[in-house]
The first five atom37 places (N, CA, C, CB, O) and aatype in JSON, in Angstrom:
{
  "aatype": [12, 10, 14, 9, 19, 10, 1, 16, 1, 2, 1, 16, 10, 3, 13, 3, 15, 14, 10, 15, 14, 13, 0, 6, 13, 6, 8, 12, 10, 6, 8, 9, 17, 3, 7, 15, 1, 14, 16, 7, 12, 13, 7, 7, 18, 3, 19, 3, 9, 18, 15, 3, 3, 3, 8, 9, 13, 10, 6, 0, 6, 10, 14, 7, 10, 15, 11, 5, 3, 19, 5, 19, 15, 19, 6, 3, 7, 9, 10, 16, 9, 0, 7, 1, 11, 16, 8, 6, 11, 9, 6, 11, 3, 8, 19, 8, 8, 10, 5, 6, 1, 18, 13, 7, 15, 13, 15, 1, 15, 13, 16, 10, 14, 0, 16, 19, 3, 0, 11],
  "atom_mask": [
    [1, 1, 1, 1, 1],
    [1, 1, 1, 1, 1],
    [1, 1, 1, 1, 1],
    [1, 1, 1, 1, 1],
    [1, 1, 1, 1, 1],
    [1, 1, 1, 1, 1],
    [1, 1, 1, 1, 1],
    [1, 1, 1, 1, 1],
    [1, 1, 1, 1, 1],
    [1, 1, 1, 1, 1],
    [1, 1, 1, 1, 1],
    [1, 1, 1, 1, 1],
    [1, 1, 1, 1, 1],
    [1, 1, 1, 1, 1],
    [1, 1, 1, 1, 1],
    [1, 1, 1, 1, 1],
    [1, 1, 1, 1, 1],
    [1, 1, 1, 1, 1],
    [1, 1, 1, 1, 1],
    [1, 1, 1, 1, 1],
    [1, 1, 1, 1, 1],
    [1, 1, 1, 1, 1],
    [1, 1, 1, 1, 1],
    [1, 1, 1, 1, 1],
    [1, 1, 1, 1, 1],
    [1, 1, 1, 1, 1],
    [1, 1, 1, 1, 1],
    [1, 1, 1, 1, 1],
    [1, 1, 1, 1, 1],
    [1, 1, 1, 1, 1],
    [1, 1, 1, 1, 1],
    [1, 1, 1, 1, 1],
    [1, 1, 1, 1, 1],
    [1, 1, 1, 1, 1],
    [1, 1, 1, 0, 1],
    [1, 1, 1, 1, 1],
    [1, 1, 1, 1, 1],
    [1, 1, 1, 1, 1],
    [1, 1, 1, 1, 1],
    [1, 1, 1, 0, 1],
    [1, 1, 1, 1, 1],
    [1, 1, 1, 1, 1],
    [1, 1, 1, 0, 1],
    [1, 1, 1, 0, 1],
    [1, 1, 1, 1, 1],
    [1, 1, 1, 1, 1],
    [1, 1, 1, 1, 1],
    [1, 1, 1, 1, 1],
    [1, 1, 1, 1, 1],
    [1, 1, 1, 1, 1],
    [1, 1, 1, 1, 1],
    [1, 1, 1, 1, 1],
    [1, 1, 1, 1, 1],
    [1, 1, 1, 1, 1],
    [1, 1, 1, 1, 1],
    [1, 1, 1, 1, 1],
    [1, 1, 1, 1, 1],
    [1, 1, 1, 1, 1],
    [1, 1, 1, 1, 1],
    [1, 1, 1, 1, 1],
    [1, 1, 1, 1, 1],
    [1, 1, 1, 1, 1],
    [1, 1, 1, 1, 1],
    [1, 1, 1, 0, 1],
    [1, 1, 1, 1, 1],
    [1, 1, 1, 1, 1],
    [1, 1, 1, 1, 1],
    [1, 1, 1, 1, 1],
    [1, 1, 1, 1, 1],
    [1, 1, 1, 1, 1],
    [1, 1, 1, 1, 1],
    [1, 1, 1, 1, 1],
    [1, 1, 1, 1, 1],
    [1, 1, 1, 1, 1],
    [1, 1, 1, 1, 1],
    [1, 1, 1, 1, 1],
    [1, 1, 1, 0, 1],
    [1, 1, 1, 1, 1],
    [1, 1, 1, 1, 1],
    [1, 1, 1, 1, 1],
    [1, 1, 1, 1, 1],
    [1, 1, 1, 1, 1],
    [1, 1, 1, 0, 1],
    [1, 1, 1, 1, 1],
    [1, 1, 1, 1, 1],
    [1, 1, 1, 1, 1],
    [1, 1, 1, 1, 1],
    [1, 1, 1, 1, 1],
    [1, 1, 1, 1, 1],
    [1, 1, 1, 1, 1],
    [1, 1, 1, 1, 1],
    [1, 1, 1, 1, 1],
    [1, 1, 1, 1, 1],
    [1, 1, 1, 1, 1],
    [1, 1, 1, 1, 1],
    [1, 1, 1, 1, 1],
    [1, 1, 1, 1, 1],
    [1, 1, 1, 1, 1],
    [1, 1, 1, 1, 1],
    [1, 1, 1, 1, 1],
    [1, 1, 1, 1, 1],
    [1, 1, 1, 1, 1],
    [1, 1, 1, 1, 1],
    [1, 1, 1, 0, 1],
    [1, 1, 1, 1, 1],
    [1, 1, 1, 1, 1],
    [1, 1, 1, 1, 1],
    [1, 1, 1, 1, 1],
    [1, 1, 1, 1, 1],
    [1, 1, 1, 1, 1],
    [1, 1, 1, 1, 1],
    [1, 1, 1, 1, 1],
    [1, 1, 1, 1, 1],
    [1, 1, 1, 1, 1],
    [1, 1, 1, 1, 1],
    [1, 1, 1, 1, 1],
    [1, 1, 1, 1, 1],
    [1, 1, 1, 1, 1],
    [1, 1, 1, 1, 1]
  ],
  "atom_positions": [
    [[20.06, -0.37, -6.94], [19.3, -0.03, -5.75], [20.13, 0.92, -4.91], [18.92, -1.3, -4.96], [21.33, 0.72, -4.72]],
    [[19.47, 1.99, -4.39], [20.14, 2.97, -3.55], [20.09, 2.53, -2.09], [19.5, 4.36, -3.72], [19.09, 1.97, -1.64]],
    [[21.16, 2.78, -1.35], [21.14, 2.42, 0.07], [20.23, 3.38, 0.85], [22.57, 2.44, 0.65], [20.14, 4.56, 0.52]],
    [[19.58, 2.87, 1.85], [18.73, 3.67, 2.72], [19.52, 3.99, 3.98], [17.4, 2.92, 3.06], [20.04, 3.1, 4.64]],
    [[19.59, 5.27, 4.3], [20.31, 5.7, 5.48], [19.27, 6.16, 6.51], [21.33, 6.85, 5.15], [18.46, 7.04, 6.23]],
    [[19.32, 5.58, 7.68], [18.42, 5.96, 8.76], [19.14, 6.9, 9.7], [17.9, 4.71, 9.52], [20.27, 6.64, 10.12]],
    [[18.5, 7.96, 10.01], [19.08, 8.91, 10.94], [18.14, 9.07, 12.12], [19.35, 10.28, 10.26], [16.92, 9.06, 11.98]],
    [[18.73, 9.22, 13.26], [17.92, 9.49, 14.45], [18.3, 10.87, 14.97], [18.12, 8.39, 15.55], [19.46, 11.26, 14.95]],
    [[17.29, 11.58, 15.44], [17.55, 12.9, 16.02], [17.07, 12.87, 17.46], [16.84, 14.03, 15.22], [16.16, 12.13, 17.83]],
    [[17.7, 13.69, 18.25], [17.25, 13.84, 19.63], [15.95, 14.64, 19.6], [18.34, 14.53, 20.53], [15.97, 15.81, 19.22]],
    [[14.85, 14.05, 19.98], [13.56, 14.72, 19.95], [13.09, 15.13, 21.35], [12.51, 13.82, 19.29], [11.9, 15.31, 21.58]],
    [[14.02, 15.29, 22.25], [13.67, 15.72, 23.6], [13.31, 17.21, 23.58], [14.83, 15.45, 24.59], [14.09, 18.02, 23.08]],
    [[12.16, 17.55, 24.12], [11.74, 18.94, 24.19], [12.31, 19.57, 25.45], [10.2, 19.06, 24.17], [12.18, 19.03, 26.55]],
    [[12.93, 20.7, 25.28], [13.49, 21.43, 26.41], [12.51, 22.52, 26.82], [14.88, 22.04, 26.05], [12.53, 23.62, 26.28]],
    [[11.65, 22.2, 27.79], [10.64, 23.15, 28.23], [11.23, 24.33, 28.98], [9.63, 22.45, 29.11], [10.59, 25.37, 29.09]],
    [[12.44, 24.19, 29.49], [13.06, 25.26, 30.27], [13.76, 26.3, 29.41], [14.04, 24.68, 31.25], [14.1, 27.38, 29.89]],
    [[13.97, 25.98, 28.15], [14.64, 26.92, 27.26], [13.73, 28.1, 26.96], [15.07, 26.23, 25.96], [12.56, 27.91, 26.66]],
    [[14.26, 29.33, 27.05], [13.42, 30.49, 26.72], [12.99, 30.5, 25.26], [14.16, 31.77, 27.03], [12.03, 31.19, 24.9]],
    [[13.67, 29.74, 24.42], [13.3, 29.66, 23.01], [12.27, 28.57, 22.74], [14.53, 29.4, 22.17], [11.78, 28.44, 21.62]],
    [[11.94, 27.81, 23.75], [10.95, 26.75, 23.58], [9.6, 27.34, 23.24], [10.86, 25.89, 24.86], [9.19, 28.33, 23.84]],
    [[8.89, 26.75, 22.27], [7.54, 27.26, 21.96], [6.58, 27.05, 23.11], [7.0, 26.58, 20.71], [5.5, 27.64, 23.13]],
    [[6.95, 26.22, 24.06], [6.08, 25.94, 25.18], [6.38, 26.81, 26.41], [6.2, 24.48, 25.56], [5.62, 26.79, 27.38]],
    [[7.46, 27.57, 26.37], [7.86, 28.35, 27.54], [6.8, 29.37, 27.95], [9.18, 29.07, 27.27], [6.45, 29.45, 29.12]],
    [[6.28, 30.13, 26.99], [5.26, 31.13, 27.31], [3.97, 30.46, 27.76], [4.98, 32.04, 26.1], [3.31, 30.93, 28.69]],
    [[3.6, 29.36, 27.11], [2.4, 28.62, 27.5], [2.53, 28.1, 28.93], [2.15, 27.45, 26.52], [1.59, 28.2, 29.72]],
    [[3.69, 27.55, 29.26], [3.92, 27.05, 30.61], [3.85, 28.19, 31.63], [5.29, 26.34, 30.7], [3.3, 28.03, 32.72]],
    [[4.4, 29.35, 31.26], [4.34, 30.52, 32.15], [2.89, 30.93, 32.4], [5.14, 31.7, 31.54], [2.53, 31.24, 33.54]],
    [[2.07, 30.93, 31.37], [0.66, 31.29, 31.52], [-0.05, 30.29, 32.43], [-0.04, 31.35, 30.16], [-0.88, 30.69, 33.26]],
    [[0.25, 29.02, 32.29], [-0.4, 28.0, 33.12], [-0.02, 28.13, 34.59], [-0.05, 26.62, 32.62], [-0.83, 27.83, 35.47]],
    [[1.21, 28.57, 34.85], [1.65, 28.73, 36.24], [0.79, 29.75, 36.98], [3.11, 29.15, 36.28], [0.62, 29.65, 38.2]],
    [[0.25, 30.73, 36.27], [-0.47, 31.83, 36.9], [-1.97, 31.8, 36.68], [0.07, 33.13, 36.41], [-2.67, 32.74, 37.06]],
    [[-2.48, 30.75, 36.07], [-3.89, 30.73, 35.71], [-4.82, 30.69, 36.91], [-4.17, 29.56, 34.83], [-5.94, 31.2, 36.84]],
    [[-4.41, 30.1, 38.01], [-5.28, 29.97, 39.17], [-4.79, 30.77, 40.36], [-5.42, 28.52, 39.56], [-5.05, 30.38, 41.5]],
    [[-4.09, 31.87, 40.14], [-3.51, 32.6, 41.28], [-4.5, 33.51, 42.0], [-2.36, 33.42, 40.8], [-4.12, 34.19, 42.95]],
    [[-5.76, 33.53, 41.58], [-6.78, 34.27, 42.32], [-6.76, 35.77, 42.11], [0.0, 0.0, 0.0], [-7.4, 36.5, 42.86]],
    [[-6.05, 36.24, 41.1], [-6.01, 37.69, 40.9], [-6.32, 38.07, 39.46], [-4.65, 38.24, 41.3], [-5.75, 39.03, 38.93]],
    [[-7.19, 37.34, 38.83], [-7.52, 37.62, 37.45], [-8.63, 38.67, 37.36], [-7.94, 36.35, 36.73], [-9.62, 38.59, 38.08]],
    [[-8.46, 39.64, 36.48], [-9.48, 40.65, 36.31], [-10.69, 40.13, 35.56], [-8.91, 41.85, 35.6], [-10.57, 39.19, 34.78]],
    [[-11.85, 40.74, 35.78], [-13.04, 40.41, 35.02], [-13.56, 41.68, 34.38], [-14.12, 39.75, 35.9], [-13.51, 42.75, 34.98]],
    [[-14.06, 41.56, 33.19], [-14.55, 42.73, 32.47], [-13.39, 43.47, 31.83], [0.0, 0.0, 0.0], [-12.25, 43.33, 32.25]],
    [[-13.69, 44.25, 30.83], [-12.64, 44.96, 30.11], [-11.91, 45.95, 31.0], [-13.22, 45.68, 28.91], [-10.7, 46.13, 30.86]],
    [[-12.62, 46.58, 31.9], [-12.0, 47.58, 32.78], [-11.26, 46.91, 33.93], [-13.06, 48.53, 33.32], [-10.55, 47.59, 34.67]],
    [[-11.4, 45.6, 34.08], [-10.79, 44.89, 35.2], [-9.29, 44.78, 35.12], [0.0, 0.0, 0.0], [-8.67, 44.29, 36.06]],
    [[-8.68, 45.22, 34.03], [-7.25, 45.09, 33.89], [-6.47, 46.24, 34.48], [0.0, 0.0, 0.0], [-5.34, 46.49, 34.06]],
    [[-7.04, 46.95, 35.44], [-6.34, 48.1, 36.01], [-5.11, 47.64, 36.78], [-7.28, 48.9, 36.93], [-5.02, 46.51, 37.24]],
    [[-4.17, 48.56, 36.91], [-2.89, 48.25, 37.56], [-3.01, 48.35, 39.07], [-1.8, 49.18, 37.06], [-3.65, 49.26, 39.61]],
    [[-2.38, 47.41, 39.75], [-2.34, 47.43, 41.21], [-0.91, 47.22, 41.68], [-3.28, 46.35, 41.81], [-0.1, 46.59, 40.99]],
    [[-0.61, 47.74, 42.85], [0.64, 47.47, 43.56], [0.25, 46.86, 44.9], [1.52, 48.77, 43.76], [-0.65, 47.35, 45.57]],
    [[0.92, 45.78, 45.27], [0.7, 45.15, 46.57], [2.05, 45.11, 47.27], [0.08, 43.7, 46.42], [3.04, 44.63, 46.72]],
    [[2.09, 45.63, 48.49], [3.34, 45.66, 49.26], [3.0, 45.56, 50.74], [4.16, 46.96, 48.96], [1.84, 45.66, 51.13]],
    [[4.02, 45.36, 51.55], [3.75, 45.16, 52.98], [4.86, 45.76, 53.83], [3.61, 43.66, 53.3], [5.96, 46.07, 53.35]],
    [[4.54, 45.93, 55.12], [5.54, 46.24, 56.13], [5.42, 45.14, 57.19], [5.34, 47.7, 56.75], [4.84, 44.09, 56.92]],
    [[5.94, 45.37, 58.37], [5.92, 44.33, 59.39], [4.51, 43.98, 59.86], [6.75, 44.75, 60.57], [4.26, 42.86, 60.3]],
    [[3.58, 44.94, 59.78], [2.26, 44.73, 60.35], [1.1, 44.77, 59.36], [2.02, 45.75, 61.38], [-0.01, 44.37, 59.7]],
    [[1.33, 45.23, 58.14], [0.22, 45.47, 57.22], [0.56, 45.01, 55.8], [-0.15, 46.94, 57.21], [1.72, 44.93, 55.42]],
    [[-0.49, 44.7, 55.04], [-0.37, 44.5, 53.6], [-1.16, 45.63, 52.95], [-0.91, 43.07, 53.15], [-2.29, 45.92, 53.36]],
    [[-0.58, 46.27, 51.95], [-1.2, 47.41, 51.28], [-1.49, 47.04, 49.83], [-0.3, 48.66, 51.36], [-0.7, 46.36, 49.18]],
    [[-2.62, 47.5, 49.32], [-2.97, 47.34, 47.92], [-3.39, 48.71, 47.4], [-4.12, 46.27, 47.72], [-4.31, 49.33, 47.93]],
    [[-2.71, 49.17, 46.37], [-3.06, 50.43, 45.73], [-3.46, 50.13, 44.3], [-1.87, 51.45, 45.78], [-2.76, 49.41, 43.59]],
    [[-4.6, 50.68, 43.88], [-5.1, 50.45, 42.52], [-5.25, 51.77, 41.79], [-6.45, 49.71, 42.56], [-5.68, 52.77, 42.36]],
    [[-4.87, 51.77, 40.51], [-5.08, 52.94, 39.67], [-6.47, 52.83, 39.05], [-3.98, 53.07, 38.57], [-6.73, 51.93, 38.25]],
    [[-7.35, 53.75, 39.42], [-8.72, 53.76, 38.91], [-9.04, 55.16, 38.39], [-9.74, 53.32, 40.02], [-9.81, 55.89, 39.01]],
    [[-8.44, 55.55, 37.27], [-8.62, 56.91, 36.78], [-10.07, 57.22, 36.43], [-7.73, 57.15, 35.57], [-10.78, 56.39, 35.87]],
    [[-10.48, 58.42, 36.78], [-11.83, 58.86, 36.46], [-12.9, 58.39, 37.41], [0.0, 0.0, 0.0], [-14.09, 58.62, 37.16]],
    [[-12.52, 57.72, 38.49], [-13.5, 57.21, 39.45], [-13.35, 57.91, 40.79], [-13.35, 55.69, 39.62], [-12.24, 58.27, 41.2]],
    [[-14.46, 58.09, 41.47], [-14.43, 58.64, 42.83], [-14.57, 57.49, 43.81], [-15.56, 59.7, 43.04], [-14.84, 56.35, 43.42]],
    [[-14.38, 57.77, 45.09], [-14.54, 56.73, 46.12], [-15.94, 56.14, 46.09], [-14.24, 57.31, 47.51], [-16.14, 54.97, 46.4]],
    [[-16.93, 56.96, 45.73], [-18.31, 56.5, 45.69], [-18.56, 55.5, 44.55], [-19.25, 57.68, 45.56], [-19.53, 54.76, 44.59]],
    [[-17.69, 55.49, 43.54], [-17.83, 54.57, 42.4], [-17.24, 53.2, 42.67], [-17.19, 55.17, 41.17], [-17.41, 52.28, 41.87]],
    [[-16.52, 53.05, 43.79], [-15.76, 51.82, 44.06], [-16.21, 51.19, 45.36], [-14.24, 52.13, 44.11], [-16.41, 51.88, 46.37]],
    [[-16.38, 49.86, 45.35], [-16.69, 49.11, 46.56], [-15.55, 48.13, 46.83], [-18.06, 48.35, 46.42], [-15.06, 47.46, 45.92]],
    [[-15.14, 48.06, 48.09], [-14.1, 47.12, 48.52], [-14.73, 46.22, 49.56], [-12.83, 47.86, 49.08], [-15.33, 46.7, 50.53]],
    [[-14.6, 44.9, 49.38], [-15.18, 43.96, 50.33], [-14.23, 42.81, 50.57], [-16.55, 43.44, 49.82], [-13.36, 42.51, 49.75]],
    [[-14.4, 42.16, 51.73], [-13.63, 40.96, 52.07], [-14.62, 39.91, 52.52], [-12.55, 41.25, 53.18], [-15.43, 40.15, 53.42]],
    [[-14.55, 38.74, 51.89], [-15.43, 37.63, 52.26], [-14.68, 36.32, 52.05], [-16.75, 37.66, 51.44], [-14.15, 36.06, 50.97]],
    [[-14.65, 35.51, 53.09], [-13.99, 34.19, 53.03], [-12.56, 34.28, 52.52], [-14.79, 33.25, 52.14], [-12.13, 33.46, 51.7]],
    [[-11.82, 35.27, 52.99], [-10.41, 35.39, 52.62], [-10.17, 35.95, 51.22], [0.0, 0.0, 0.0], [-9.04, 35.88, 50.73]],
    [[-11.2, 36.49, 50.57], [-11.07, 37.07, 49.24], [-11.36, 38.56, 49.32], [-12.02, 36.37, 48.22], [-12.45, 38.96, 49.74]],
    [[-10.4, 39.39, 48.93], [-10.61, 40.83, 48.86], [-11.05, 41.16, 47.44], [-9.31, 41.62, 49.25], [-10.39, 40.78, 46.47]],
    [[-12.17, 41.86, 47.3], [-12.71, 42.2, 45.99], [-12.84, 43.71, 45.86], [-14.07, 41.52, 45.75], [-13.37, 44.39, 46.74]],
    [[-12.36, 44.23, 44.73], [-12.54, 45.63, 44.36], [-13.5, 45.62, 43.18], [-11.17, 46.34, 44.01], [-13.23, 44.98, 42.16]],
    [[-14.62, 46.33, 43.3], [-15.62, 46.34, 42.24], [-16.21, 47.73, 42.11], [-16.74, 45.3, 42.51], [-16.09, 48.56, 43.01]],
    [[-16.83, 47.98, 40.99], [-17.47, 49.27, 40.8], [-18.01, 49.43, 39.41], [0.0, 0.0, 0.0], [-18.17, 48.46, 38.66]],
    [[-18.3, 50.66, 39.08], [-18.89, 50.97, 37.78], [-18.39, 52.33, 37.31], [-20.45, 50.95, 37.86], [-18.39, 53.3, 38.07]],
    [[-17.97, 52.37, 36.07], [-17.57, 53.63, 35.44], [-18.69, 54.0, 34.47], [-16.17, 53.51, 34.71], [-18.95, 53.28, 33.5]],
    [[-19.33, 55.13, 34.73], [-20.48, 55.51, 33.91], [-20.06, 56.3, 32.68], [-21.47, 56.32, 34.74], [-19.07, 57.03, 32.7]],
    [[-20.83, 56.12, 31.64], [-20.57, 56.78, 30.35], [-20.88, 58.26, 30.46], [-21.41, 56.13, 29.23], [-21.89, 58.66, 31.02]],
    [[-20.0, 59.05, 29.92], [-20.23, 60.49, 29.91], [-21.27, 60.84, 28.85], [-18.91, 61.26, 29.65], [-21.37, 60.17, 27.83]],
    [[-22.03, 61.87, 29.11], [-23.06, 62.3, 28.16], [-22.38, 62.8, 26.88], [-23.97, 63.4, 28.78], [-21.45, 63.6, 26.93]],
    [[-22.88, 62.33, 25.75], [-22.35, 62.73, 24.46], [-23.35, 63.66, 23.8], [-22.05, 61.49, 23.55], [-24.55, 63.37, 23.74]],
    [[-22.86, 64.76, 23.32], [-23.74, 65.71, 22.62], [-24.29, 65.06, 21.36], [-22.98, 67.02, 22.27], [-23.58, 64.32, 20.68]],
    [[-25.56, 65.33, 21.04], [-26.21, 64.71, 19.89], [-25.53, 65.06, 18.57], [-27.67, 65.13, 19.83], [-25.54, 64.25, 17.64]],
    [[-24.96, 66.25, 18.48], [-24.34, 66.64, 17.21], [-22.88, 66.18, 17.08], [-24.41, 68.14, 17.06], [-22.23, 66.46, 16.08]],
    [[-22.37, 65.47, 18.09], [-21.0, 64.94, 18.03], [-21.0, 63.56, 17.4], [-20.36, 64.88, 19.44], [-21.88, 62.75, 17.66]],
    [[-20.0, 63.3, 16.57], [-19.84, 62.0, 15.93], [-18.54, 61.39, 16.44], [-19.84, 62.11, 14.36], [-17.48, 62.0, 16.3]],
    [[-18.62, 60.19, 17.03], [-17.41, 59.51, 17.5], [-16.7, 58.86, 16.32], [-17.76, 58.44, 18.58], [-17.33, 58.18, 15.51]],
    [[-15.4, 59.07, 16.23], [-14.6, 58.43, 15.2], [-13.76, 57.31, 15.8], [-13.7, 59.45, 14.51], [-13.34, 56.39, 15.08]],
    [[-13.52, 57.37, 17.09], [-12.78, 56.34, 17.81], [-13.19, 56.41, 19.27], [-11.23, 56.52, 17.64], [-13.23, 57.49, 19.85]],
    [[-13.49, 55.27, 19.84], [-13.83, 55.23, 21.27], [-13.1, 54.06, 21.9], [-15.38, 55.13, 21.49], [-13.49, 52.9, 21.7]],
    [[-12.04, 54.35, 22.66], [-11.23, 53.32, 23.3], [-11.51, 53.19, 24.79], [-9.78, 53.6, 23.08], [-11.16, 52.18, 25.4]],
    [[-12.13, 54.19, 25.38], [-12.39, 54.14, 26.81], [-13.54, 53.18, 27.08], [-12.72, 55.55, 27.37], [-14.5, 53.1, 26.31]],
    [[-13.42, 52.45, 28.17], [-14.44, 51.47, 28.55], [-15.3, 52.03, 29.66], [-13.79, 50.14, 28.99], [-14.81, 52.64, 30.6]],
    [[-16.58, 51.81, 29.54], [-17.53, 52.21, 30.57], [-18.33, 50.98, 30.95], [-18.46, 53.36, 30.08], [-18.72, 50.19, 30.09]],
    [[-18.59, 50.82, 32.22], [-19.37, 49.68, 32.69], [-18.83, 49.17, 34.01], [0.0, 0.0, 0.0], [-18.04, 49.84, 34.68]],
    [[-19.27, 47.98, 34.36], [-18.88, 47.38, 35.64], [-17.51, 46.74, 35.55], [-19.92, 46.35, 36.08], [-17.08, 46.3, 34.48]],
    [[-16.84, 46.68, 36.69], [-15.56, 45.99, 36.77], [-15.45, 45.31, 38.12], [-14.38, 46.98, 36.55], [-16.13, 45.69, 39.08]],
    [[-14.58, 44.31, 38.18], [-14.36, 43.57, 39.42], [-13.01, 42.89, 39.34], [-15.49, 42.54, 39.68], [-12.61, 42.39, 38.29]],
    [[-12.31, 42.87, 40.46], [-11.05, 42.14, 40.55], [-10.91, 41.62, 41.97], [-9.82, 43.03, 40.16], [-11.17, 42.35, 42.93]],
    [[-10.52, 40.36, 42.11], [-10.42, 39.72, 43.42], [-9.02, 39.23, 43.68], [-11.42, 38.56, 43.53], [-8.28, 38.85, 42.76]],
    [[-8.65, 39.24, 44.97], [-7.33, 38.8, 45.4], [-7.49, 37.87, 46.59], [-6.42, 40.01, 45.76], [-8.22, 38.18, 47.54]],
    [[-6.82, 36.74, 46.55], [-6.84, 35.81, 47.68], [-5.87, 36.32, 48.74], [-6.46, 34.36, 47.22], [-4.69, 36.54, 48.46]],
    [[-6.38, 36.51, 49.94], [-5.54, 37.0, 51.04], [-4.78, 35.84, 51.67], [-6.4, 37.72, 52.1], [-5.3, 34.72, 51.72]],
    [[-3.56, 36.07, 52.14], [-2.84, 35.02, 52.86], [-3.63, 34.6, 54.1], [-1.42, 35.51, 53.26], [-4.34, 35.42, 54.69]],
    [[-3.51, 33.36, 54.49], [-4.26, 32.83, 55.63], [-3.94, 33.58, 56.92], [-3.97, 31.35, 55.81], [-4.75, 33.6, 57.85]],
    [[-2.77, 34.18, 57.0], [-2.36, 34.88, 58.22], [-2.95, 36.28, 58.35], [-0.85, 34.97, 58.27], [-2.75, 36.93, 59.38]],
    [[-3.68, 36.75, 57.35], [-4.23, 38.1, 57.37], [-5.52, 38.15, 58.19], [-4.5, 38.6, 55.94], [-6.42, 37.33, 58.0]],
    [[-5.58, 39.11, 59.1], [-6.8, 39.39, 59.85], [-7.53, 40.48, 59.07], [-6.51, 39.82, 61.35], [-7.08, 41.63, 59.06]],
    [[-8.63, 40.14, 58.43], [-9.31, 41.06, 57.52], [-10.26, 42.03, 58.21], [-10.08, 40.28, 56.5], [-11.15, 42.57, 57.56]],
    [[-10.09, 42.27, 59.49], [-10.98, 43.2, 60.21], [-10.65, 44.63, 59.9], [-10.89, 42.98, 61.69], [-11.3, 45.54, 60.42]]
  ]
}
């Protein structure tokens, strides 16, 4: 008969380790409800938010859009940027081989700090 050797291993999961398989998942969960998630494919546009002593500024990159294509509103402490990018007319004799640009509606909302006067 062969002897049976029992081994124990430390099975503690280190969630703080950057090599942890859960680290990226935990990072995603931290930001899931931060109020700034884009909607629609075009909603992933880049924004910069910065402030000085008296103001908060938000700048958004919206290539190919005019001021008339974009609406900015504030309601119940939520600032929303929304609009529509219209499809350019395609000539009938043209054949698309690749189309990566998105056309359609977009929207992105940001929760304003309680101290902001949205007037």
